[in-house]
GROMACS .gro file of C-alpha atoms in nm:
model
  443
    1MET     CA    1 -13.099  -5.699  -2.723
    2THR     CA    2 -13.272  -5.385  -2.846
    3SER     CA    3 -13.611  -5.371  -3.015
    4ASP     CA    4 -13.650  -5.332  -3.391
    5LEU     CA    5 -13.940  -5.233  -3.611
    6LEU     CA    6 -14.111  -5.498  -3.818
    7ALA     CA    7 -14.036  -5.480  -4.188
    8PRO     CA    8 -14.340  -5.388  -4.401
    9LEU     CA    9 -14.409  -5.746  -4.511
   10ASP     CA   10 -14.376  -5.875  -4.153
   11LEU     CA   11 -14.623  -5.608  -4.043
   12ALA     CA   12 -14.861  -5.717  -4.318
   13PHE     CA   13 -14.851  -6.079  -4.198
   14TRP     CA   14 -14.908  -5.965  -3.840
   15ASN     CA   15 -15.216  -5.761  -3.931
   16MET     CA   16 -15.385  -5.992  -4.182
   17GLU     CA   17 -15.414  -6.272  -3.926
   18SER     CA   18 -15.748  -6.379  -3.783
   19ASP     CA   19 -15.859  -6.655  -3.548
   20ARG     CA   20 -15.963  -6.870  -3.843
   21HIS     CA   21 -15.656  -6.785  -4.048
   22PRO     CA   22 -15.348  -6.777  -3.827
   23MET     CA   23 -15.031  -6.676  -4.008
   24HIS     CA   24 -14.786  -6.915  -3.848
   25LEU     CA   25 -14.548  -7.152  -4.021
   26GLY     CA   26 -14.504  -7.506  -3.901
   27ALA     CA   27 -14.258  -7.791  -3.925
   28LEU     CA   28 -14.334  -8.143  -3.810
   29GLY     CA   29 -14.014  -8.333  -3.735
   30VAL     CA   30 -14.018  -8.706  -3.663
   31PHE     CA   31 -13.739  -8.851  -3.450
   32GLY     CA   32 -13.637  -9.204  -3.367
   33ALA     CA   33 -13.662  -9.295  -2.998
   34HIS     CA   34 -13.439  -9.528  -2.799
   35SER     CA   35 -13.688  -9.545  -2.513
   36PRO     CA   36 -14.053  -9.462  -2.436
   37THR     CA   37 -13.934  -9.163  -2.228
   38ALA     CA   38 -13.740  -9.002  -2.516
   39GLY     CA   39 -14.028  -8.762  -2.590
   40ALA     CA   40 -14.045  -8.634  -2.233
   41HIS     CA   41 -13.667  -8.589  -2.230
   42ALA     CA   42 -13.690  -8.396  -2.558
   43ALA     CA   43 -13.951  -8.161  -2.408
   44ASP     CA   44 -13.724  -8.089  -2.112
   45LEU     CA   45 -13.431  -8.016  -2.345
   46LEU     CA   46 -13.637  -7.780  -2.562
   47ALA     CA   47 -13.755  -7.580  -2.262
   48ALA     CA   48 -13.403  -7.560  -2.117
   49ARG     CA   49 -13.239  -7.456  -2.443
   50ALA     CA   50 -13.507  -7.207  -2.553
   51ALA     CA   51 -13.409  -6.968  -2.276
   52ALA     CA   52 -13.064  -6.929  -2.432
   53VAL     CA   53 -13.188  -6.844  -2.784
   54PRO     CA   54 -13.239  -6.464  -2.803
   55GLY     CA   55 -13.473  -6.481  -3.102
   56LEU     CA   56 -13.717  -6.700  -2.908
   57ARG     CA   57 -13.752  -6.436  -2.636
   58LEU     CA   58 -13.890  -6.171  -2.873
   59ARG     CA   59 -14.250  -6.061  -2.851
   60ILE     CA   60 -14.426  -5.822  -3.090
   61ARG     CA   61 -14.562  -5.497  -2.955
   62ASP     CA   62 -14.763  -5.219  -3.120
   63VAL     CA   63 -14.593  -4.885  -3.184
   64TRP     CA   64 -14.772  -4.549  -3.182
   65GLN     CA   65 -14.474  -4.320  -3.214
   66PRO     CA   66 -14.503  -4.043  -3.478
   67LEU     CA   67 -14.242  -4.190  -3.717
   68ALA     CA   68 -14.384  -4.543  -3.696
   69PHE     CA   69 -14.749  -4.479  -3.613
   70GLY     CA   70 -14.945  -4.804  -3.644
   71GLY     CA   71 -14.635  -5.019  -3.672
   72ALA     CA   72 -14.502  -5.291  -3.446
   73THR     CA   73 -14.168  -5.387  -3.301
   74ARG     CA   74 -13.989  -5.699  -3.183
   75GLU     CA   75 -13.856  -5.665  -2.833
   76PRO     CA   76 -13.742  -5.898  -2.555
   77ASP     CA   77 -14.023  -6.023  -2.333
   78PRO     CA   78 -13.927  -5.947  -1.972
   79ASP     CA   79 -14.162  -6.224  -1.851
   80PHE     CA   80 -14.043  -6.490  -2.096
   81ASP     CA   81 -14.096  -6.844  -1.965
   82PRO     CA   82 -14.008  -7.137  -2.197
   83LEU     CA   83 -14.270  -7.351  -2.024
   84ASN     CA   84 -14.539  -7.130  -2.179
   85HIS     CA   85 -14.416  -7.237  -2.524
   86VAL     CA   86 -14.306  -7.602  -2.494
   87ARG     CA   87 -14.583  -7.857  -2.441
   88LEU     CA   88 -14.563  -8.234  -2.396
   89HIS     CA   89 -14.868  -8.423  -2.522
   90ALA     CA   90 -15.006  -8.768  -2.454
   91PRO     CA   91 -14.881  -9.050  -2.679
   92THR     CA   92 -15.047  -9.061  -3.022
   93ALA     CA   93 -15.067  -9.311  -3.306
   94ASP     CA   94 -15.102  -9.040  -3.574
   95PHE     CA   95 -14.864  -8.744  -3.565
   96HIS     CA   96 -15.034  -8.566  -3.855
   97ALA     CA   97 -15.383  -8.592  -3.707
   98LEU     CA   98 -15.270  -8.418  -3.389
   99ALA     CA   99 -15.051  -8.171  -3.580
  100GLY     CA  100 -15.353  -8.061  -3.784
  101ARG     CA  101 -15.553  -7.977  -3.473
  102LEU     CA  102 -15.257  -7.791  -3.324
  103MET     CA  103 -15.206  -7.589  -3.643
  104GLU     CA  104 -15.562  -7.459  -3.608
  105ARG     CA  105 -15.481  -7.271  -3.290
  106PRO     CA  106 -15.343  -6.917  -3.328
  107LEU     CA  107 -15.032  -6.831  -3.134
  108GLU     CA  108 -15.082  -6.608  -2.830
  109ARG     CA  109 -14.999  -6.258  -2.950
  110GLY     CA  110 -14.901  -6.121  -2.609
  111ARG     CA  111 -14.607  -6.364  -2.585
  112PRO     CA  112 -14.320  -6.446  -2.819
  113PRO     CA  113 -14.518  -6.600  -3.110
  114TRP     CA  114 -14.382  -6.953  -3.127
  115GLU     CA  115 -14.456  -7.296  -2.980
  116ALA     CA  116 -14.295  -7.640  -2.973
  117HIS     CA  117 -14.527  -7.938  -2.924
  118VAL     CA  118 -14.370  -8.273  -2.839
  119LEU     CA  119 -14.580  -8.568  -2.954
  120PRO     CA  120 -14.466  -8.907  -2.820
  121GLY     CA  121 -14.551  -9.201  -3.043
  122GLU     CA  122 -14.766  -9.484  -2.911
  123ASP     CA  123 -14.516  -9.725  -3.064
  124GLY     CA  124 -14.250  -9.615  -2.815
  125VAL     CA  125 -13.983  -9.599  -3.085
  126SER     CA  126 -14.054  -9.251  -3.224
  127PHE     CA  127 -14.171  -8.906  -3.126
  128ALA     CA  128 -14.244  -8.589  -3.320
  129VAL     CA  129 -14.198  -8.219  -3.255
  130LEU     CA  130 -14.429  -7.964  -3.414
  131PHE     CA  131 -14.264  -7.621  -3.426
  132LYS     CA  132 -14.491  -7.321  -3.488
  133PHE     CA  133 -14.347  -6.977  -3.567
  134HIS     CA  134 -14.550  -6.672  -3.660
  135HIS     CA  135 -14.458  -6.543  -4.005
  136ALA     CA  136 -14.396  -6.199  -3.853
  137LEU     CA  137 -14.133  -6.345  -3.621
  138ALA     CA  138 -13.952  -6.556  -3.878
  139ASP     CA  139 -13.973  -6.668  -4.239
  140GLY     CA  140 -13.868  -7.021  -4.334
  141LEU     CA  141 -13.494  -6.955  -4.317
  142ARG     CA  142 -13.508  -6.768  -3.988
  143ALA     CA  143 -13.744  -7.028  -3.837
  144LEU     CA  144 -13.493  -7.297  -3.931
  145LYS     CA  145 -13.217  -7.109  -3.747
  146LEU     CA  146 -13.435  -7.065  -3.440
  147ALA     CA  147 -13.528  -7.433  -3.436
  148ALA     CA  148 -13.165  -7.532  -3.482
  149GLY     CA  149 -13.084  -7.334  -3.167
  150VAL     CA  150 -13.279  -7.582  -2.952
  151LEU     CA  151 -13.163  -7.899  -3.127
  152ASP     CA  152 -12.840  -8.078  -3.045
  153PRO     CA  153 -12.528  -7.881  -3.142
  154VAL     CA  154 -12.389  -7.961  -3.487
  155ASP     CA  155 -12.019  -7.945  -3.568
  156LEU     CA  156 -11.990  -7.716  -3.869
  157PRO     CA  157 -11.673  -7.660  -4.075
  158GLU     CA  158 -11.499  -7.339  -3.980
  159ARG     CA  159 -11.526  -7.046  -4.220
  160ALA     CA  160 -11.245  -6.808  -4.296
  161PRO     CA  161 -11.305  -6.477  -4.117
  162ARG     CA  162 -11.451  -6.202  -4.336
  163ALA     CA  163 -11.306  -5.855  -4.342
  164LEU     CA  164 -11.520  -5.614  -4.145
  165GLU     CA  165 -11.697  -5.352  -4.351
  166PRO     CA  166 -11.673  -4.993  -4.231
  167PRO     CA  167 -11.992  -4.880  -4.055
  168ARG     CA  168 -12.236  -4.687  -4.269
  169ALA     CA  169 -12.368  -4.352  -4.159
  170LEU     CA  170 -12.734  -4.363  -4.063
  171LEU     CA  171 -12.792  -4.018  -4.210
  172PRO     CA  172 -12.616  -3.863  -4.509
  173ASP     CA  173 -12.381  -3.571  -4.468
  174VAL     CA  174 -12.597  -3.260  -4.518
  175ARG     CA  175 -12.327  -3.114  -4.745
  176ARG     CA  176 -12.388  -3.401  -4.989
  177LEU     CA  177 -12.767  -3.366  -4.998
  178PRO     CA  178 -12.786  -3.144  -5.310
  179GLY     CA  179 -12.590  -3.402  -5.507
  180LEU     CA  180 -12.799  -3.690  -5.371
  181ILE     CA  181 -13.140  -3.542  -5.450
  182PRO     CA  182 -13.148  -3.635  -5.823
  183GLY     CA  183 -13.061  -3.995  -5.742
  184LEU     CA  184 -13.320  -4.010  -5.464
  185VAL     CA  185 -13.590  -3.871  -5.692
  186LYS     CA  186 -13.496  -4.114  -5.967
  187GLY     CA  187 -13.506  -4.405  -5.723
  188ALA     CA  188 -13.844  -4.300  -5.588
  189LEU     CA  189 -13.988  -4.271  -5.939
  190SER     CA  190 -13.844  -4.611  -6.023
  191ASP     CA  191 -14.009  -4.761  -5.713
  192VAL     CA  192 -14.343  -4.607  -5.807
  193GLY     CA  193 -14.310  -4.739  -6.162
  194ARG     CA  194 -14.228  -5.087  -6.038
  195ALA     CA  195 -14.525  -5.079  -5.800
  196LEU     CA  196 -14.758  -4.975  -6.081
  197ASP     CA  197 -14.618  -5.249  -6.303
  198ILE     CA  198 -14.678  -5.513  -6.036
  199GLY     CA  199 -15.028  -5.381  -5.973
  200ALA     CA  200 -15.112  -5.394  -6.344
  201SER     CA  201 -14.980  -5.750  -6.370
  202LEU     CA  202 -15.191  -5.850  -6.072
  203ALA     CA  203 -15.501  -5.697  -6.229
  204ARG     CA  204 -15.438  -5.883  -6.556
  205SER     CA  205 -15.383  -6.214  -6.375
  206THR     CA  206 -15.713  -6.189  -6.188
  207LEU     CA  207 -15.927  -6.055  -6.473
  208GLY     CA  208 -16.205  -6.298  -6.552
  209MET     CA  209 -16.051  -6.580  -6.349
  210ARG     CA  210 -16.256  -6.818  -6.137
  211PRO     CA  211 -16.062  -7.044  -5.903
  212SER     CA  212 -16.142  -7.413  -5.886
  213SER     CA  213 -16.415  -7.480  -5.631
  214ALA     CA  214 -16.204  -7.765  -5.491
  215LEU     CA  215 -15.925  -7.521  -5.403
  216THR     CA  216 -16.145  -7.258  -5.241
  217SER     CA  217 -16.367  -7.286  -4.937
  218ALA     CA  218 -16.569  -7.093  -4.685
  219PRO     CA  219 -16.332  -7.048  -4.392
  220SER     CA  220 -16.394  -7.312  -4.126
  221GLY     CA  221 -16.086  -7.251  -3.913
  222THR     CA  222 -16.011  -7.623  -3.912
  223ARG     CA  223 -15.686  -7.779  -4.030
  224ARG     CA  224 -15.568  -8.116  -4.150
  225THR     CA  225 -15.209  -8.208  -4.236
  226ALA     CA  226 -15.046  -8.492  -4.426
  227GLY     CA  227 -14.698  -8.579  -4.547
  228VAL     CA  228 -14.539  -8.753  -4.843
  229VAL     CA  229 -14.178  -8.872  -4.870
  230LEU     CA  230 -13.998  -8.920  -5.203
  231ASP     CA  231 -13.649  -9.039  -5.287
  232ILE     CA  232 -13.448  -8.747  -5.426
  233ASP     CA  233 -13.272  -8.990  -5.662
  234ASP     CA  234 -13.609  -9.063  -5.827
  235VAL     CA  235 -13.664  -8.692  -5.879
  236HIS     CA  236 -13.319  -8.659  -6.036
  237ARG     CA  237 -13.393  -8.952  -6.269
  238VAL     CA  238 -13.696  -8.767  -6.401
  239ARG     CA  239 -13.506  -8.441  -6.431
  240LYS     CA  240 -13.217  -8.595  -6.619
  241SER     CA  241 -13.455  -8.774  -6.853
  242VAL     CA  242 -13.679  -8.482  -6.952
  243GLY     CA  243 -13.479  -8.172  -6.854
  244GLY     CA  244 -13.564  -7.879  -6.634
  245THR     CA  245 -13.480  -7.836  -6.268
  246VAL     CA  246 -13.560  -8.037  -5.958
  247ASN     CA  247 -13.806  -7.764  -5.860
  248ASP     CA  248 -13.980  -7.793  -6.198
  249VAL     CA  249 -14.031  -8.165  -6.137
  250LEU     CA  250 -14.161  -8.112  -5.784
  251ILE     CA  251 -14.411  -7.847  -5.898
  252ALA     CA  252 -14.523  -8.063  -6.192
  253VAL     CA  253 -14.586  -8.347  -5.947
  254VAL     CA  254 -14.826  -8.116  -5.761
  255ALA     CA  255 -15.009  -8.042  -6.088
  256GLY     CA  256 -15.040  -8.413  -6.168
  257ALA     CA  257 -15.153  -8.497  -5.816
  258LEU     CA  258 -15.420  -8.226  -5.833
  259ARG     CA  259 -15.547  -8.378  -6.157
  260ARG     CA  260 -15.569  -8.727  -6.007
  261TRP     CA  261 -15.731  -8.597  -5.690
  262LEU     CA  262 -15.994  -8.383  -5.867
  263ASP     CA  263 -16.088  -8.667  -6.101
  264GLU     CA  264 -16.108  -8.921  -5.819
  265ARG     CA  265 -16.330  -8.704  -5.598
  266GLY     CA  266 -16.560  -8.629  -5.893
  267ASP     CA  267 -16.486  -8.257  -5.935
  268GLY     CA  268 -16.314  -8.315  -6.268
  269SER     CA  269 -15.992  -8.163  -6.400
  270LYS     CA  270 -16.116  -8.047  -6.740
  271GLY     CA  271 -16.038  -7.680  -6.792
  272VAL     CA  272 -15.868  -7.648  -6.453
  273ALA     CA  273 -15.547  -7.443  -6.447
  274PRO     CA  274 -15.512  -7.299  -6.096
  275ARG     CA  275 -15.271  -7.015  -6.027
  276ALA     CA  276 -14.988  -7.128  -5.803
  277LEU     CA  277 -14.784  -6.880  -5.603
  278ILE     CA  278 -14.418  -6.988  -5.581
  279PRO     CA  279 -14.249  -6.772  -5.312
  280VAL     CA  280 -13.897  -6.652  -5.386
  281SER     CA  281 -13.664  -6.533  -5.110
  282ARG     CA  282 -13.496  -6.197  -5.168
  283ARG     CA  283 -13.294  -6.218  -4.848
  284ARG     CA  284 -12.932  -6.116  -4.873
  285PRO     CA  285 -12.692  -6.323  -4.663
  286ARG     CA  286 -12.558  -6.171  -4.342
  287THR     CA  287 -12.798  -5.878  -4.349
  288ALA     CA  288 -12.828  -5.652  -4.050
  289HIS     CA  289 -13.181  -5.773  -3.976
  290PRO     CA  290 -13.194  -6.138  -4.080
  291GLN     CA  291 -13.535  -6.196  -3.921
  292GLY     CA  292 -13.716  -5.962  -4.160
  293ASN     CA  293 -13.916  -6.125  -4.439
  294ARG     CA  294 -13.784  -6.040  -4.784
  295LEU     CA  295 -14.012  -6.227  -5.020
  296SER     CA  296 -14.127  -6.200  -5.377
  297GLY     CA  297 -14.284  -6.472  -5.585
  298TYR     CA  298 -14.357  -6.627  -5.920
  299LEU     CA  299 -14.715  -6.681  -6.033
  300ILE     CA  300 -14.773  -6.973  -6.271
  301ARG     CA  301 -15.072  -7.165  -6.397
  302LEU     CA  302 -15.054  -7.533  -6.309
  303PRO     CA  303 -15.149  -7.736  -6.620
  304VAL     CA  304 -15.387  -7.961  -6.428
  305ASP     CA  305 -15.611  -8.006  -6.732
  306GLU     CA  306 -15.322  -8.144  -6.942
  307PRO     CA  307 -15.354  -8.527  -6.958
  308ASP     CA  308 -14.993  -8.598  -7.063
  309PRO     CA  309 -14.750  -8.598  -6.764
  310LEU     CA  310 -14.455  -8.492  -6.980
  311HIS     CA  311 -14.651  -8.207  -7.131
  312ARG     CA  312 -14.748  -8.097  -6.779
  313LEU     CA  313 -14.382  -8.093  -6.682
  314ALA     CA  314 -14.293  -7.901  -6.999
  315GLY     CA  315 -14.565  -7.646  -6.922
  316VAL     CA  316 -14.433  -7.589  -6.571
  317ARG     CA  317 -14.078  -7.562  -6.702
  318THR     CA  318 -14.177  -7.301  -6.961
  319ALA     CA  319 -14.371  -7.097  -6.705
  320MET     CA  320 -14.082  -7.101  -6.459
  321ILE     CA  321 -13.831  -6.995  -6.727
  322ARG     CA  322 -14.058  -6.705  -6.821
  323ASN     CA  323 -14.079  -6.595  -6.458
  324LYS     CA  324 -13.706  -6.625  -6.401
  325ASP     CA  325 -13.633  -6.424  -6.715
  326ALA     CA  326 -13.861  -6.146  -6.587
  327GLY     CA  327 -13.704  -6.169  -6.241
  328PRO     CA  328 -13.861  -6.172  -5.892
  329ASN     CA  329 -13.922  -5.797  -5.893
  330ARG     CA  330 -14.179  -5.791  -6.172
  331GLY     CA  331 -14.514  -5.946  -6.246
  332ALA     CA  332 -14.816  -6.034  -6.035
  333GLY     CA  333 -14.618  -6.285  -5.831
  334ALA     CA  334 -14.412  -5.998  -5.690
  335VAL     CA  335 -14.715  -5.840  -5.523
  336ALA     CA  336 -14.556  -5.894  -5.180
  337LEU     CA  337 -14.311  -5.619  -5.275
  338LEU     CA  338 -14.598  -5.370  -5.266
  339ALA     CA  339 -14.589  -5.399  -4.886
  340ASP     CA  340 -14.282  -5.173  -4.893
  341HIS     CA  341 -14.494  -4.893  -5.040
  342VAL     CA  342 -14.768  -4.903  -4.773
  343PRO     CA  343 -14.733  -4.699  -4.450
  344ALA     CA  344 -14.755  -4.882  -4.117
  345LEU     CA  345 -15.106  -4.753  -4.042
  346GLY     CA  346 -15.219  -4.875  -4.384
  347HIS     CA  347 -15.108  -5.229  -4.296
  348ARG     CA  348 -15.293  -5.211  -3.967
  349LEU     CA  349 -15.618  -5.088  -4.120
  350GLY     CA  350 -15.602  -5.284  -4.444
  351GLY     CA  351 -15.449  -5.612  -4.323
  352PRO     CA  352 -15.778  -5.804  -4.299
  353LEU     CA  353 -15.884  -5.687  -4.646
  354VAL     CA  354 -15.549  -5.795  -4.793
  355GLY     CA  355 -15.592  -6.140  -4.643
  356GLN     CA  356 -15.940  -6.173  -4.791
  357ALA     CA  357 -15.808  -6.068  -5.133
  358ALA     CA  358 -15.556  -6.354  -5.147
  359ARG     CA  359 -15.807  -6.581  -5.320
  360LEU     CA  360 -15.823  -6.330  -5.609
  361TRP     CA  361 -15.446  -6.338  -5.645
  362PHE     CA  362 -15.365  -6.710  -5.634
  363ASP     CA  363 -15.540  -7.044  -5.583
  364ILE     CA  364 -15.273  -7.254  -5.418
  365LEU     CA  365 -14.938  -7.193  -5.247
  366VAL     CA  366 -14.645  -7.418  -5.347
  367THR     CA  367 -14.335  -7.323  -5.150
  368SER     CA  368 -13.990  -7.473  -5.094
  369VAL     CA  369 -13.817  -7.460  -4.755
  370PRO     CA  370 -13.439  -7.522  -4.758
  371LEU     CA  371 -13.296  -7.754  -4.495
  372PRO     CA  372 -12.936  -7.834  -4.404
  373GLY     CA  373 -12.777  -8.147  -4.545
  374LEU     CA  374 -12.635  -8.236  -4.205
  375GLY     CA  375 -12.817  -8.484  -3.984
  376LEU     CA  376 -13.005  -8.316  -3.698
  377ARG     CA  377 -13.071  -8.466  -3.353
  378LEU     CA  378 -13.259  -8.387  -3.035
  379GLY     CA  379 -13.146  -8.553  -2.716
  380GLY     CA  380 -12.929  -8.782  -2.924
  381GLN     CA  381 -13.232  -8.902  -3.124
  382GLU     CA  382 -13.200  -8.866  -3.501
  383LEU     CA  383 -13.438  -8.653  -3.707
  384THR     CA  384 -13.567  -8.892  -3.974
  385GLU     CA  385 -13.850  -8.694  -4.138
  386VAL     CA  386 -13.937  -8.325  -4.152
  387TYR     CA  387 -14.253  -8.183  -4.308
  388PRO     CA  388 -14.277  -7.804  -4.360
  389LEU     CA  389 -14.628  -7.667  -4.308
  390ALA     CA  390 -14.745  -7.341  -4.467
  391PRO     CA  391 -15.031  -7.114  -4.353
  392LEU     CA  392 -15.361  -7.109  -4.540
  393ALA     CA  393 -15.486  -6.780  -4.681
  394PRO     CA  394 -15.854  -6.694  -4.627
  395GLY     CA  395 -16.079  -6.883  -4.866
  396GLN     CA  396 -15.811  -7.126  -4.977
  397ALA     CA  397 -15.834  -7.497  -4.911
  398LEU     CA  398 -15.484  -7.633  -4.968
  399ALA     CA  399 -15.118  -7.530  -4.933
  400VAL     CA  400 -14.810  -7.733  -5.026
  401ALA     CA  401 -14.462  -7.691  -4.876
  402ILE     CA  402 -14.160  -7.893  -4.988
  403SER     CA  403 -13.822  -7.958  -4.829
  404THR     CA  404 -13.529  -8.187  -4.906
  405TYR     CA  405 -13.350  -8.353  -4.616
  406ARG     CA  406 -13.091  -8.630  -4.614
  407GLY     CA  407 -13.162  -8.755  -4.964
  408ARG     CA  408 -13.540  -8.747  -4.939
  409VAL     CA  409 -13.804  -8.495  -5.047
  410HIS     CA  410 -14.077  -8.420  -4.794
  411TYR     CA  411 -14.411  -8.273  -4.903
  412GLY     CA  412 -14.594  -8.106  -4.614
  413LEU     CA  413 -14.965  -8.063  -4.693
  414VAL     CA  414 -15.200  -7.833  -4.503
  415ALA     CA  415 -15.571  -7.815  -4.582
  416ASP     CA  416 -15.897  -7.682  -4.447
  417ALA     CA  417 -16.027  -7.997  -4.278
  418GLN     CA  418 -16.388  -7.939  -4.380
  419ALA     CA  419 -16.314  -7.849  -4.741
  420VAL     CA  420 -16.057  -8.130  -4.788
  421PRO     CA  421 -16.155  -8.426  -4.569
  422ASP     CA  422 -15.975  -8.650  -4.820
  423LEU     CA  423 -15.628  -8.498  -4.788
  424ASP     CA  424 -15.487  -8.851  -4.764
  425VAL     CA  425 -15.615  -8.911  -5.119
  426PHE     CA  426 -15.420  -8.611  -5.246
  427ALA     CA  427 -15.110  -8.731  -5.057
  428ARG     CA  428 -15.137  -9.070  -5.225
  429ALA     CA  429 -15.179  -8.898  -5.561
  430VAL     CA  430 -14.842  -8.723  -5.511
  431SER     CA  431 -14.668  -9.061  -5.473
  432ASP     CA  432 -14.861  -9.209  -5.768
  433GLU     CA  433 -14.763  -8.920  -5.994
  434VAL     CA  434 -14.393  -8.974  -5.925
  435GLU     CA  435 -14.428  -9.345  -5.998
  436LEU     CA  436 -14.595  -9.263  -6.330
  437LEU     CA  437 -14.317  -9.022  -6.430
  438LEU     CA  438 -14.056  -9.286  -6.345
  439GLU     CA  439 -14.235  -9.546  -6.555
  440ILE     CA  440 -14.247  -9.309  -6.853
  441CYS     CA  441 -13.880  -9.212  -6.817
  442ASP     CA  442 -13.770  -9.575  -6.785
  443ALA     CA  443 -13.977  -9.693  -7.081
   0.00000   0.00000   0.00000
């Protein structure tokens, strides 16, 4: 496997990281166990299988060549040892408590930036695996593929073979350059115009805004995680009753839970309308470099101060329609696209400043992570729950990631442990908000 340069957004993630704000993704999977030794067996399997997954052998190295000065590349680690990445822990009664402490720790940058922590349950009938992948190594989709490579094989339906496309020339024929120049100039001007448009939208979205004190914090470097499980049929009942999409309902539930949580902890929800960043994947299927992050995003205001649950849902629905009409390439939510216009050295020098500026751009991350509908297993043990875990930007106290697996919706919650010691209260508020919406729809 040859090395490849990090895409601009990957390079940005790699350089904005700090010890207190690691930029790794996480997924906490809970498995049933047929015996108390199932966790230890799972750790052995993960270590054995990791060696055969090429993407797990890649480390990230700095590049100082003239054409990529200040950049970084993924390349195979000649000293790769799976035992440096797979760890078996002592039995625990609380998977999330241990996962939170493990999410605090940055990945070692000199090695392939991923880890798998096996957490046996004290009950002897379950174990969990916490996967950690640096955002520069893999986005949510790529991380899922890498994790699937160490789980039990899944029989997938065969696809019809696709016709091979003719290889594209890396450089244009010099005889065609005069005819290409007008198009290249037009494209460059269009890119500059789009960048200016995104920058202006970002400036307007931050003008005069003060984030809720409950959603911002001085960085402590600590982490706490929690999880909530919903029945997807309940979400569909709400959607069919009031309209919109499943995603609209799931985002509105976050808004309602924030309202309950702020009121219960005494901060108050009056006048609170935090800006939520909703990441949108721009990845094209079967691209030449599937590990490169291709992200944009929608920026919406969560109607936390709206007391009526149905009005909150309507507000989210309207905001999402407006964003979709504009498309993922426009507006302040598309600020990630600006990474393509920054040279490699600019990412290296400005990465820490970009990370610190995140609190001016959005107040809370609400992201969806797609999962396969097929049942997954490890060592023959069935995956029963899976909670995606998103990184926290500097100064932000809470991030929400959502996935749907086997008919159930899983909310993975990550918080600064000092700023949000009551994350369990917010988790309970998520469940209570769904119950309220069901009561209203059934009335």
